[in-house]
Structures are given as structure tokens and as C-alpha cells.
Coordinates of C-alpha atoms and ligand atoms in Angstrom, one line a residue:
X3 CA -6.7 -24.5 3.5
X4 CA -7.1 -20.9 4.2
X5 CA -6.3 -21.1 8.2
X6 CA -3.7 -18.4 8.8
X7 CA -0.3 -19.9 9.6
X8 CA 2.1 -19.1 12.1
X9 CA 3.9 -16.4 10.1
X10 CA 7.5 -16.4 11.2
X11 CA 9.9 -17.4 13.9
X12 CA 12.4 -14.7 14.8
X13 CA 15.6 -14.4 16.7
X14 CA 14.9 -11.2 18.4
X15 CA 17.3 -8.9 20.1
X16 CA 15.5 -9.9 23.5
X17 CA 16.9 -13.5 22.7
X18 CA 20.5 -12.4 22.5
X19 CA 21.6 -13.1 26.1
X20 CA 20.3 -16.9 25.7
X21 CA 22.0 -17.1 22.5
X22 CA 25.3 -15.5 23.9
X23 CA 25.2 -18.1 26.6
X24 CA 25.0 -20.8 24.0
X25 CA 27.8 -19.6 21.8
X26 CA 30.2 -18.7 24.4
X27 CA 32.5 -15.7 25.6
X28 CA 34.2 -15.1 22.2
X29 CA 30.9 -13.9 20.7
X30 CA 30.4 -11.6 23.7
X31 CA 33.7 -10.1 23.0
X32 CA 33.0 -9.6 19.3
X33 CA 29.7 -7.8 20.1
X34 CA 31.4 -5.5 22.8
X35 CA 34.2 -4.7 20.4
X36 CA 31.8 -3.4 17.7
X37 CA 32.4 0.4 17.4
X38 CA 29.3 2.6 17.7
X39 CA 27.7 4.2 14.5
X40 CA 30.0 6.6 13.0
X41 CA 28.7 10.2 12.7
X42 CA 28.7 12.1 9.6
X43 CA 26.9 12.0 6.4
X44 CA 24.0 9.4 5.6
X45 CA 25.4 6.1 5.1
X46 CA 24.6 3.8 2.2
X47 CA 22.2 1.1 3.0
X48 CA 22.3 -2.4 1.5
X49 CA 19.3 -4.4 0.3
X50 CA 20.5 -7.8 -0.9
X51 CA 17.6 -9.8 -2.5
X52 CA 18.4 -13.4 -3.5
X53 CA 16.3 -16.0 -5.3
X54 CA 16.8 -19.7 -5.1
X55 CA 17.7 -21.6 -7.9
X56 CA 16.9 -18.9 -10.4
X57 CA 18.4 -18.8 -13.9
X58 CA 18.4 -16.2 -16.6
X59 CA 15.2 -17.3 -18.2
X60 CA 13.8 -13.9 -16.9
X61 CA 12.1 -11.4 -19.2
X62 CA 14.8 -9.1 -17.7
X63 CA 17.4 -11.1 -19.7
X64 CA 14.9 -11.6 -22.8
X65 CA 13.6 -14.9 -21.5
X66 CA 10.0 -16.2 -21.1
X67 CA 9.6 -15.9 -17.5
X68 CA 7.7 -12.6 -16.6
X69 CA 9.6 -10.6 -14.1
X70 CA 8.1 -6.9 -14.2
X71 CA 9.5 -6.0 -10.9
X72 CA 13.1 -7.1 -11.5
X73 CA 12.7 -5.5 -14.8
X74 CA 11.7 -2.3 -12.9
X75 CA 15.0 -2.6 -10.9
X76 CA 17.0 -3.2 -13.9
X77 CA 15.8 0.1 -15.5
X78 CA 17.2 1.6 -12.1
X79 CA 20.4 0.0 -12.3
X80 CA 23.0 -2.1 -14.1
X81 CA 22.2 -5.5 -15.6
X82 CA 25.2 -7.9 -15.7
X83 CA 24.8 -10.2 -18.6
X84 CA 27.8 -12.3 -17.8
X85 CA 27.7 -13.0 -14.2
X86 CA 28.5 -16.3 -12.6
X87 CA 28.3 -18.5 -9.4
X88 CA 31.5 -20.0 -8.0
X89 CA 29.7 -23.4 -7.5
X90 CA 26.0 -24.1 -8.8
X91 CA 24.7 -25.6 -5.6
X92 CA 23.1 -23.6 -2.7
X93 CA 25.4 -24.2 0.3
X94 CA 28.7 -23.9 -1.6
X95 CA 27.6 -20.8 -3.6
X96 CA 26.2 -18.9 -0.7
X97 CA 29.2 -19.8 1.5
X98 CA 31.5 -18.5 -1.0
X99 CA 29.5 -15.4 -1.8
X100 CA 29.0 -14.2 1.7
X101 CA 32.4 -14.8 2.9
X102 CA 34.0 -13.5 -0.3
X103 CA 36.1 -16.4 -0.5
X104 CA 36.1 -19.2 -3.4
X105 CA 34.9 -22.6 -2.4
X106 CA 38.2 -24.3 -2.2
X107 CA 38.9 -21.8 0.3
X108 CA 35.7 -22.1 2.5
X109 CA 35.9 -25.8 2.3
X110 CA 32.3 -26.0 1.7
X111 CA 32.2 -28.3 -1.3
X112 CA 29.0 -30.2 -0.7
X113 CA 25.2 -29.6 0.5
X114 CA 24.3 -31.2 3.7
X115 CA 22.1 -34.3 3.3
X116 CA 23.9 -36.0 0.6
X117 CA 27.3 -35.7 2.7
X118 CA 26.6 -35.6 6.7
X119 CA 30.2 -34.3 6.7
X120 CA 29.6 -31.3 4.7
X121 CA 31.1 -28.4 6.8
X122 CA 29.9 -25.0 7.7
X123 CA 32.5 -22.5 6.4
X124 CA 33.3 -21.4 10.1
X125 CA 35.2 -24.8 10.4
X126 CA 37.7 -23.9 7.9
X127 CA 37.3 -20.2 8.4
X128 CA 36.3 -19.7 12.1
X129 CA 37.3 -16.0 12.1
X130 CA 35.9 -15.0 8.7
X131 CA 34.1 -11.7 8.6
X132 CA 31.1 -12.3 6.3
X133 CA 29.7 -9.6 4.2
X134 CA 26.9 -8.8 6.4
X135 CA 29.1 -9.1 9.4
X136 CA 31.5 -6.3 8.0
X137 CA 28.5 -4.1 7.8
X138 CA 27.3 -5.2 11.5
X139 CA 30.8 -4.6 12.8
X140 CA 30.6 -1.1 11.4
X141 CA 27.6 0.4 13.1
X142 CA 25.0 -1.1 10.8
X143 CA 22.0 -3.2 11.8
X144 CA 22.2 -6.4 9.8
X145 CA 19.2 -8.4 9.3
X146 CA 18.1 -11.4 7.4
X147 CA 14.6 -12.6 6.3
X148 CA 14.6 -16.1 5.0
X149 CA 17.4 -17.9 3.0
X150 CA 20.8 -16.2 2.9
X151 CA 23.1 -19.0 4.0
X152 CA 22.0 -22.4 3.2
X153 CA 18.7 -24.1 4.1
X154 CA 17.3 -27.5 3.0
X155 CA 14.4 -26.6 0.7
X156 CA 11.5 -27.3 1.5
X157 CA 12.1 -29.2 4.9
X158 CA 14.2 -26.5 6.8
X159 CA 11.7 -23.6 5.9
X160 CA 10.8 -22.1 9.1
X161 CA 14.1 -23.0 10.8
X162 CA 17.4 -21.1 10.7
X163 CA 19.1 -23.6 8.4
X164 CA 22.9 -23.5 8.2
X165 CA 22.7 -19.9 9.6
X166 CA 25.7 -18.0 10.7
X167 CA 24.7 -16.3 13.9
X168 CA 27.9 -13.8 13.7
X169 CA 26.5 -12.2 10.6
X170 CA 23.0 -11.0 11.8
X171 CA 21.5 -8.8 14.5
X172 CA 18.0 -9.9 13.4
X173 CA 17.1 -13.2 11.8
X174 CA 13.6 -14.1 10.4
X175 CA 12.4 -17.4 9.3
X176 CA 9.3 -17.1 7.5
X177 CA 7.1 -20.3 6.9
X178 CA 3.9 -20.4 4.9
X179 CA 1.3 -22.7 3.6
X180 CA 3.7 -24.1 0.9
X181 CA 5.5 -25.7 3.7
X182 CA 2.3 -27.3 4.9
X183 CA 1.0 -28.7 1.6
X184 CA 3.9 -31.1 0.7
X185 CA 1.3 -34.0 0.6
X186 CA -0.3 -32.2 -2.4
X187 CA 2.9 -31.7 -4.4
X188 CA 3.6 -33.8 -7.4
X189 CA 7.1 -35.3 -7.2
X190 CA 9.0 -37.4 -9.8
X191 CA 10.2 -39.2 -6.6
X192 CA 7.1 -39.4 -4.3
X193 CA 8.1 -38.2 -0.9
X194 CA 10.9 -36.1 -2.1
X195 CA 10.9 -32.6 -3.0
X196 CA 13.9 -30.5 -2.9
X197 CA 16.4 -32.8 -4.9
X198 CA 14.0 -33.8 -7.5
X199 CA 11.5 -32.2 -9.9
X200 CA 8.2 -31.4 -8.1
X201 CA 5.5 -28.9 -8.3
X202 CA 2.1 -27.6 -7.2
X203 CA -0.4 -25.1 -8.3
X204 CA -1.9 -23.7 -5.2
X205 CA -5.8 -23.2 -5.9
X206 CA -6.8 -21.5 -2.9
X207 CA -3.9 -19.6 -1.1
X208 CA -2.8 -16.2 -1.9
X209 CA 0.5 -14.8 -2.2
X210 CA 0.6 -13.4 1.4
X211 CA 0.1 -16.9 2.8
X212 CA 3.1 -18.4 1.1
X213 CA 6.8 -18.5 2.6
X214 CA 8.0 -15.8 0.1
X215 CA 4.9 -13.6 0.6
X216 CA 5.4 -13.7 4.3
X217 CA 9.1 -13.1 3.9
X218 CA 8.3 -10.1 1.8
X219 CA 5.9 -8.8 4.4
X220 CA 8.6 -9.2 7.2
X221 CA 11.3 -7.5 5.0
X222 CA 8.7 -4.4 4.8
X223 CA 8.3 -4.4 8.5
X224 CA 12.1 -4.3 9.1
X225 CA 12.4 -1.4 6.5
X226 CA 9.8 0.6 8.3
X227 CA 11.7 -0.1 11.5
X228 CA 14.9 1.0 10.2
X229 CA 13.5 4.1 8.7
X230 CA 11.7 4.8 11.8
X231 CA 14.9 4.4 13.9
X232 CA 17.1 6.1 11.3
X233 CA 19.6 3.2 11.4
X234 CA 21.9 2.3 8.6
X235 CA 21.0 -1.3 7.5
X236 CA 22.2 -4.4 5.5
X237 CA 19.1 -6.4 5.0
X238 CA 19.5 -9.6 3.2
X239 CA 16.1 -10.9 1.8
X240 CA 16.3 -14.7 0.5
X241 CA 13.5 -15.9 -1.3
X242 CA 12.8 -19.7 -1.5
X243 CA 11.2 -19.9 -5.0
X244 CA 11.8 -21.1 -7.7
X245 CA 13.6 -23.9 -5.9
X246 CA 11.7 -27.1 -5.9
X247 CA 8.9 -27.8 -5.2
X248 CA 7.8 -25.2 -7.7
X249 CA 4.7 -24.0 -5.6
X250 CA 2.9 -20.9 -6.4
X251 CA -0.7 -19.7 -6.5
X252 CA -2.6 -21.1 -9.4
X253 CA -2.9 -17.7 -11.3
X254 CA 0.9 -17.7 -12.0
X255 CA 0.7 -21.0 -13.6
X256 CA -2.2 -19.7 -15.9
X257 CA 0.3 -17.3 -17.2
X258 CA 2.2 -19.9 -19.0
X259 CA 0.0 -22.3 -20.9
X260 CA 1.8 -25.7 -21.6
X261 CA 0.8 -25.4 -25.1
X262 CA 3.1 -22.4 -25.5
X263 CA 6.1 -24.0 -23.9
X264 CA 8.9 -25.1 -26.4
X265 CA 11.2 -28.1 -25.3
X266 CA 14.9 -27.6 -26.0
X267 CA 16.5 -29.6 -28.6
X268 CA 19.4 -31.8 -27.6
X269 CA 22.9 -31.9 -29.5
X270 CA 24.6 -35.1 -30.3
X271 CA 26.8 -34.8 -27.3
X272 CA 23.6 -34.4 -25.2
X273 CA 22.1 -37.5 -26.5
X274 CA 25.3 -39.6 -26.2
X275 CA 26.2 -37.8 -22.8
X276 CA 29.6 -37.2 -23.7
X277 CA 31.9 -36.4 -21.9
X278 CA 30.1 -38.6 -19.3
X279 CA 31.1 -36.4 -16.3
X280 CA 29.3 -33.3 -17.7
X281 CA 26.1 -35.1 -17.5
X282 CA 26.7 -36.8 -14.1
X283 CA 23.5 -35.2 -12.4
X284 CA 21.1 -36.7 -15.0
X285 CA 18.9 -39.0 -13.2
X286 CA 16.7 -42.0 -14.2
X287 CA 13.4 -40.4 -13.1
X288 CA 14.1 -37.2 -14.8
X289 CA 15.1 -39.1 -18.0
X290 CA 11.8 -40.9 -17.9
X291 CA 9.7 -37.6 -17.9
X292 CA 7.2 -37.5 -20.7
X293 CA 7.2 -34.4 -22.8
X294 CA 3.9 -33.3 -21.0
X295 CA 5.6 -33.5 -17.7
X296 CA 8.5 -31.6 -19.1
X297 CA 6.2 -28.8 -20.2
X298 CA 4.3 -28.9 -16.8
X299 CA 7.6 -28.6 -14.9
X300 CA 8.8 -25.6 -17.0
X301 CA 5.4 -24.1 -16.6
X302 CA 5.6 -24.4 -12.9
X303 CA 9.3 -23.2 -12.6
X304 CA 8.2 -20.1 -14.7
X305 CA 5.0 -19.7 -12.3
X306 CA 7.3 -20.1 -9.1
X307 CA 9.7 -17.3 -10.7
X308 CA 7.0 -14.9 -11.5
X309 CA 5.5 -15.2 -8.1
X310 CA 8.9 -14.6 -6.6
X311 CA 9.1 -11.7 -8.7
X312 CA 6.0 -10.2 -7.2
X313 CA 7.5 -10.5 -3.8
X314 CA 10.5 -8.7 -4.9
X315 CA 8.1 -5.8 -6.1
X316 CA 6.5 -5.8 -2.7
X317 CA 10.0 -5.1 -1.0
X318 CA 11.0 -2.7 -3.6
X319 CA 7.6 -0.7 -3.3
X320 CA 8.2 -0.4 0.5
X321 CA 11.6 0.9 -0.2
X322 CA 10.2 3.7 -2.3
X323 CA 7.2 4.5 0.0
X324 CA 9.7 5.0 2.9
X325 CA 11.9 7.2 1.0
X326 CA 14.9 5.0 1.3
X327 CA 15.6 4.3 -2.3
X328 CA 18.0 7.0 -2.7
X329 CA 20.2 5.9 0.2
X330 CA 20.2 2.2 -0.7
X331 CA 22.0 0.1 -3.1
X332 CA 19.8 -2.9 -4.0
X333 CA 21.4 -6.2 -5.4
X334 CA 19.2 -8.8 -7.0
X335 CA 20.8 -12.1 -7.8
X336 CA 20.5 -16.0 -7.4
X337 CA 22.8 -18.4 -5.9
X338 CA 23.2 -20.4 -9.3
X339 CA 21.4 -21.2 -12.6
X340 CA 19.4 -24.1 -13.4
X341 CA 18.6 -26.5 -16.1
X342 CA 15.1 -27.1 -17.5
X343 CA 15.4 -30.0 -19.8
X344 CA 18.4 -28.3 -21.9
X345 CA 21.3 -30.7 -22.4
X346 CA 18.8 -33.3 -21.1
X347 CA 19.2 -32.1 -17.6
X348 CA 17.2 -30.8 -14.8
X349 CA 18.2 -28.5 -11.7
X350 CA 21.8 -28.5 -10.9
X351 CA 24.8 -28.8 -10.6
X352 CA 26.5 -28.8 -13.9
X353 CA 29.2 -26.5 -15.7
X354 CA 27.1 -25.6 -18.7
X355 CA 26.4 -21.9 -19.1
X356 CA 22.8 -22.1 -18.1
X357 CA 23.7 -23.6 -14.7
X358 CA 26.7 -21.6 -14.1
X359 CA 25.2 -18.0 -15.2
X360 CA 23.1 -16.0 -12.7
X361 CA 20.9 -13.0 -13.1
X362 CA 22.6 -10.0 -11.3
X363 CA 21.4 -6.5 -11.1
X364 CA 23.0 -3.8 -9.0
X365 CA 20.9 -0.6 -8.5
X366 CA 23.2 1.9 -6.8
X367 CA 22.4 5.5 -6.1
X368 CA 24.5 7.9 -8.3
X369 CA 25.8 5.1 -10.6
X370 CA 24.8 3.1 -13.8
X371 CA 21.3 3.3 -14.5
X372 CA 19.0 1.4 -17.2
X373 CA 21.8 -0.2 -19.0
X374 CA 23.6 -3.6 -19.1
X375 CA 27.2 -4.6 -19.3
X376 CA 29.1 -7.5 -20.8
X377 CA 31.8 -7.2 -18.2
X378 CA 32.3 -10.7 -16.5
X379 CA 31.6 -10.9 -12.9
X380 CA 31.6 -13.5 -10.2
X381 CA 29.3 -13.7 -7.2
X382 CA 32.5 -13.5 -4.9
X383 CA 32.7 -9.8 -6.4
X384 CA 29.6 -8.7 -4.6
X385 CA 31.5 -8.5 -1.0
X386 CA 34.3 -6.1 -2.3
X387 CA 31.7 -4.3 -4.3
X388 CA 29.3 -3.5 -1.5
X389 CA 32.0 -3.0 0.9
X390 CA 33.6 -0.3 -1.4
X391 CA 30.4 1.5 -2.0
X392 CA 29.8 1.9 1.7
X393 CA 33.2 2.9 2.3
X394 CA 34.1 -0.2 4.5
X395 CA 37.4 -2.2 4.2
X396 CA 37.6 -5.9 5.1
X397 CA 40.8 -7.3 6.8
X398 CA 39.8 -10.7 5.2
X399 CA 41.8 -11.6 2.0
X400 CA 38.9 -11.5 -0.3
X401 CA 39.0 -13.4 -3.6
X402 CA 36.8 -11.1 -5.7
X403 CA 37.2 -7.8 -7.4
X404 CA 35.1 -4.6 -6.8
X405 CA 32.7 -4.1 -9.6
X406 CA 32.5 -0.4 -8.7
X407 CA 34.5 0.6 -12.0
X408 CA 31.7 -1.2 -14.0
X409 CA 28.9 0.4 -12.1
X410 CA 30.6 3.7 -13.0
X411 CA 31.3 2.8 -16.6
X412 CA 29.4 -0.3 -17.8
X413 CA 31.8 -0.7 -21.0
X414 CA 34.7 -1.2 -18.5
X415 CA 35.6 -4.7 -17.3
X416 CA 37.3 -5.9 -14.0
X417 CA 38.2 -9.4 -15.0
X418 CA 38.8 -11.3 -18.2
X419 CA 37.8 -14.7 -16.7
X420 CA 34.9 -16.2 -14.5
X421 CA 35.6 -19.5 -12.7
X422 CA 32.9 -22.0 -11.7
X423 CA 33.5 -25.4 -10.2
X424 CA 31.3 -28.4 -9.5
X425 CA 32.5 -32.0 -8.2
X426 CA 35.8 -32.7 -9.8
X427 CA 35.3 -30.1 -12.6
X428 CA 36.4 -26.8 -13.2
X429 CA 35.3 -24.3 -15.7
X430 CA 36.6 -20.9 -17.0
X431 CA 34.4 -18.4 -18.9
X432 CA 36.2 -15.8 -21.0
X433 CA 34.8 -13.1 -23.4
X434 CA 34.3 -15.9 -26.2
X435 CA 35.1 -19.3 -24.7
X436 CA 33.7 -21.5 -22.0
X437 CA 36.1 -24.2 -21.2
X438 CA 35.7 -27.3 -18.7
X439 CA 38.1 -29.8 -17.3
X440 CA 36.8 -32.9 -15.5
X441 CA 39.4 -34.5 -13.2
X442 CA 42.1 -32.1 -14.8
X443 CA 41.1 -33.6 -18.2
X444 CA 41.3 -37.2 -17.2
X445 CA 37.3 -37.5 -17.3
X446 CA 36.9 -35.1 -20.3
X447 CA 37.2 -31.5 -21.6
X448 CA 34.7 -29.3 -23.2
X449 CA 35.2 -26.1 -25.2
X450 CA 32.5 -24.0 -26.6
X451 CA 32.9 -21.0 -28.8
X452 CA 29.9 -19.0 -26.9
X453 CA 29.9 -16.2 -29.7
X454 CA 29.0 -18.7 -32.4
X455 CA 27.3 -21.3 -30.4
X456 CA 25.7 -20.0 -27.3
X457 CA 23.7 -23.3 -26.8
X458 CA 26.9 -25.2 -26.3
X459 CA 26.0 -27.7 -28.8
X460 CA 29.6 -28.3 -30.4
X461 CA 32.3 -29.4 -28.2
X462 CA 35.6 -28.1 -29.8
X463 CA 38.0 -29.4 -27.2
X464 CA 39.4 -32.0 -29.6
X465 CA 39.6 -29.8 -32.5
X466 CA 43.2 -29.4 -33.7
X467 CA 42.6 -25.6 -34.6
X468 CA 41.7 -24.9 -31.1
X469 CA 44.6 -26.5 -29.4
X470 CA 46.3 -23.3 -28.4
X471 CA 42.9 -22.2 -27.0
X472 CA 42.7 -25.3 -25.0
X473 CA 46.2 -25.0 -23.7
X474 CA 45.8 -21.4 -22.7
X475 CA 42.5 -22.2 -20.7
X476 CA 43.9 -25.3 -19.2
X477 CA 46.7 -23.2 -17.9
X478 CA 44.3 -20.7 -16.4
X479 CA 42.3 -23.4 -14.7
X480 CA 45.6 -24.9 -13.3
X481 CA 46.6 -21.5 -11.9
X482 CA 43.0 -21.0 -10.5
X483 CA 43.2 -24.5 -8.6
X484 CA 46.6 -23.7 -7.1
X485 CA 45.5 -20.3 -5.7
Ligands
CA502 CA1 20.1 -22.8 -4.7

């Protein structure tokens, strides 16, 4: 299938009057009230690049998935080794990150599809000023390419998904050949793609024909336009990979021979699935995978990851070519981590480290460069961090903390705990421990000493010698839930 596809649908400036008629007078007032761009020194641009469902198996983090372009970005900036999502599912995480509020505040606690009542964050927070909206309200042009707010992948590709129209001046919805090839995808559940494990090596298409390749090209066009028009910008580029279906050109699969892929070993708790709540996302079809299928799925996930990394490279090369790099803070992250047979689990969500932890690189002009930090960070911290760097102030009561002190001195820390929640479970990560409570402990507790046991193989929650640790961390979770 080599026919060029319709590349993208856009909400262009010319469509604003139509949109405004649809959304009512309040939006008009919002637009009119926006102040003109402030005169003065050059303003700091923002390029926020998000991958979907990307864990820390990147080479950037010492993992097996090649990521030469994200590695390059890390050499220009600061790699956060302990960054965590607020909720390891797309909609919950993205709503939280982009509003700067925790999931219990946004009220977005489920993905659409499974629960038709799943709200948009505007239902609970109608007047929230999102991160891109803050920039938009302060004279920046705010643009999105691809998945920033939630989309169902792959079926919503090419649509606006659960977008927030107040956040953007420009929205681009790329759609490539991967969206048209679903009939060729191998899936554990035939006919389903996003919610189960599925993959395809594309033998004919090249990068530029895939949704993320088209998204990268659209992002480059926007950067060229912003540079030409000398506009300060907030550009969000949301790639769809490595989210299922893991689709990429064949050559990326060839980088990862299945004979070289080691399958994780399971602990006694993993095998027994205790506590049960921790393994609630295990599915029958995933449990029934053969080892050969597990290796093929991991190969495909890494292939999709390296393909996505190549698209990151396309965008970063344009930033350099256009002379924008010295005036632009670049953030690369993912909405949550991911299981690849570790703990006997696949995909998300869980409250294990591999699912709660996210890659996070921030390359900011004049700040930390080519190093890493052990400072804990949460995705909700990105909002105050970017606002501070740009000299903007939000009137919203943000839940995160600015990471700017860490960007200036990577041995510093701005928080001593990071929190993640899923279903009726809450987890806290400290310097040494990961502690999880399900139904406030009624459905189980987990305590792992990550300094001694990074693979989370020994649950210490019932050990008498750690009772005071459990009591302390349980109190922290109670305080978190009551905020
Ligand atoms: Ca996701």
C-alpha cells in the first residue's frame, strides 16, 4: 500500500469563527481578553514532546530500546531518573499533567470506552487554565500536533480525540498508513488493537507515511512558520507510538532479533498474584501468550519505540536548523510507563515501578546539561516548571512543584515523595521505598526496598521490622488522599 494518504486534518485559524459559534460567547470573551504579546527581550519557547505508553526501557536510561535522538536530547539537558505519572492511563495522566492538578481534583479517573461516563476535565474544572492555555493567554501561539490530551488509539487517530479547544490556537490531527492497515495487525484479541497486545511490521511503508512521521513533518512546518513570523510558541507534539498496535516499518523490527530478547523472571508473588489487586489488569489472553509471542511483542514494542525516537529526531533537527534551539526549552516525556511481561503483566495500569515511572528529559537553555538527577519528580510538576521558566504565573492552585531548582542544581530535590494512583490503589515512592495500598489496605499492601530490590520481587509490607516504615508511608498516603 504505497498510495499517499491524506496527511492531516487541521483546525486552522480560518475555522475559528465557526468553532466559536459552536462553543458560545464565553470563548469569545476569553479570546478578546487575551493580552497582546509583551514587548521586550526574546521569550522562551516551549517544545513539549510526548510519547504514548513509553516506559524507561530506552537506551537513554540504559535499556535495550535504541533511542539515539532522545539520547542526544539528554546530552543537552537533564535526565530525570525518578519521574512518575500521577495515574498510569492516558486520559487520567494527560488531564492531570496538562491542568497541573492531581487526578482526584480533575475527576478524570477512567479512560473513555470502558466507562462511557468518563468525564472531560472541564466537567469538574470548567475554568481551569491548562498549561498550553497559560502560554496562549500570555501572547504565545499555542499549537498541538497529535495526541496531547486523550485519544483512543488507534481508532481516534485522525480526529481531535478528547481535545480541549481552549488550549490551542492550532490543532493538527495526523493520520497515516498505520491507521489504514488495522486488518493486517496481529492481535491477541482479533478485532481489538488498543486495549490488548497487537503488532505489525510494515513491509512497504516508510517513516513519512506513518502517523508519527506525518506528525513530525507537521511539527516542522509549524516551527518554520513560528520562526518566520517571529512568534513565541508553545508547541505540543504528541506521538502515538509505542502504544498498541505496535506498528512500525520493518527495518525497526530487524534491529531487535527475537533470539536476543530475554523474558523477565517472575517472583513468587508474581506467580501467586498476591496481593490480587496489584495484578488486576492481567488478562486471560495475555496469560495464554507463548514465549515466542512474548518475544515478538517485546520486539515490536522496541521497534515502535525506536521508530518514534526517529520522529523526535526529525523535530529536533528542525529546531536546530531554524536557529530556535537556544530560545526553546524542550521537554520529552510519556504519559506513563508500561509492562512487557514483567510481573507477568502487559500494558497498564499497575502501581509497580515499571508502570508508574516515566522517561523525562528537560533541555533548557542555560540550565543543566548532559547530566542526570535522582530528584523525585511528578508529571504534575511540569506545569509550574515551564511556567516559571517562561516567567508566567498561573492563578490556578497547582498541585505540582517547579523543578527549576533541580534544573539549576541536579543534586537538589524539590520533593521527598512521588504519588501515583490507579483504581482504588495509591502508591508513594520515596528515595528508598515504594509503598502501595489497595482500598486503604483492605485489599492488600505492598512495600518494596528499591535500593536492594529494584525489580520489586519481595513484598516487605508484612515484615515486623518494617512496621514503622509501613505506618509512616501509610500516613503519607492518607494525607495525600485527603488533600
Ligand atoms: Ca498512554
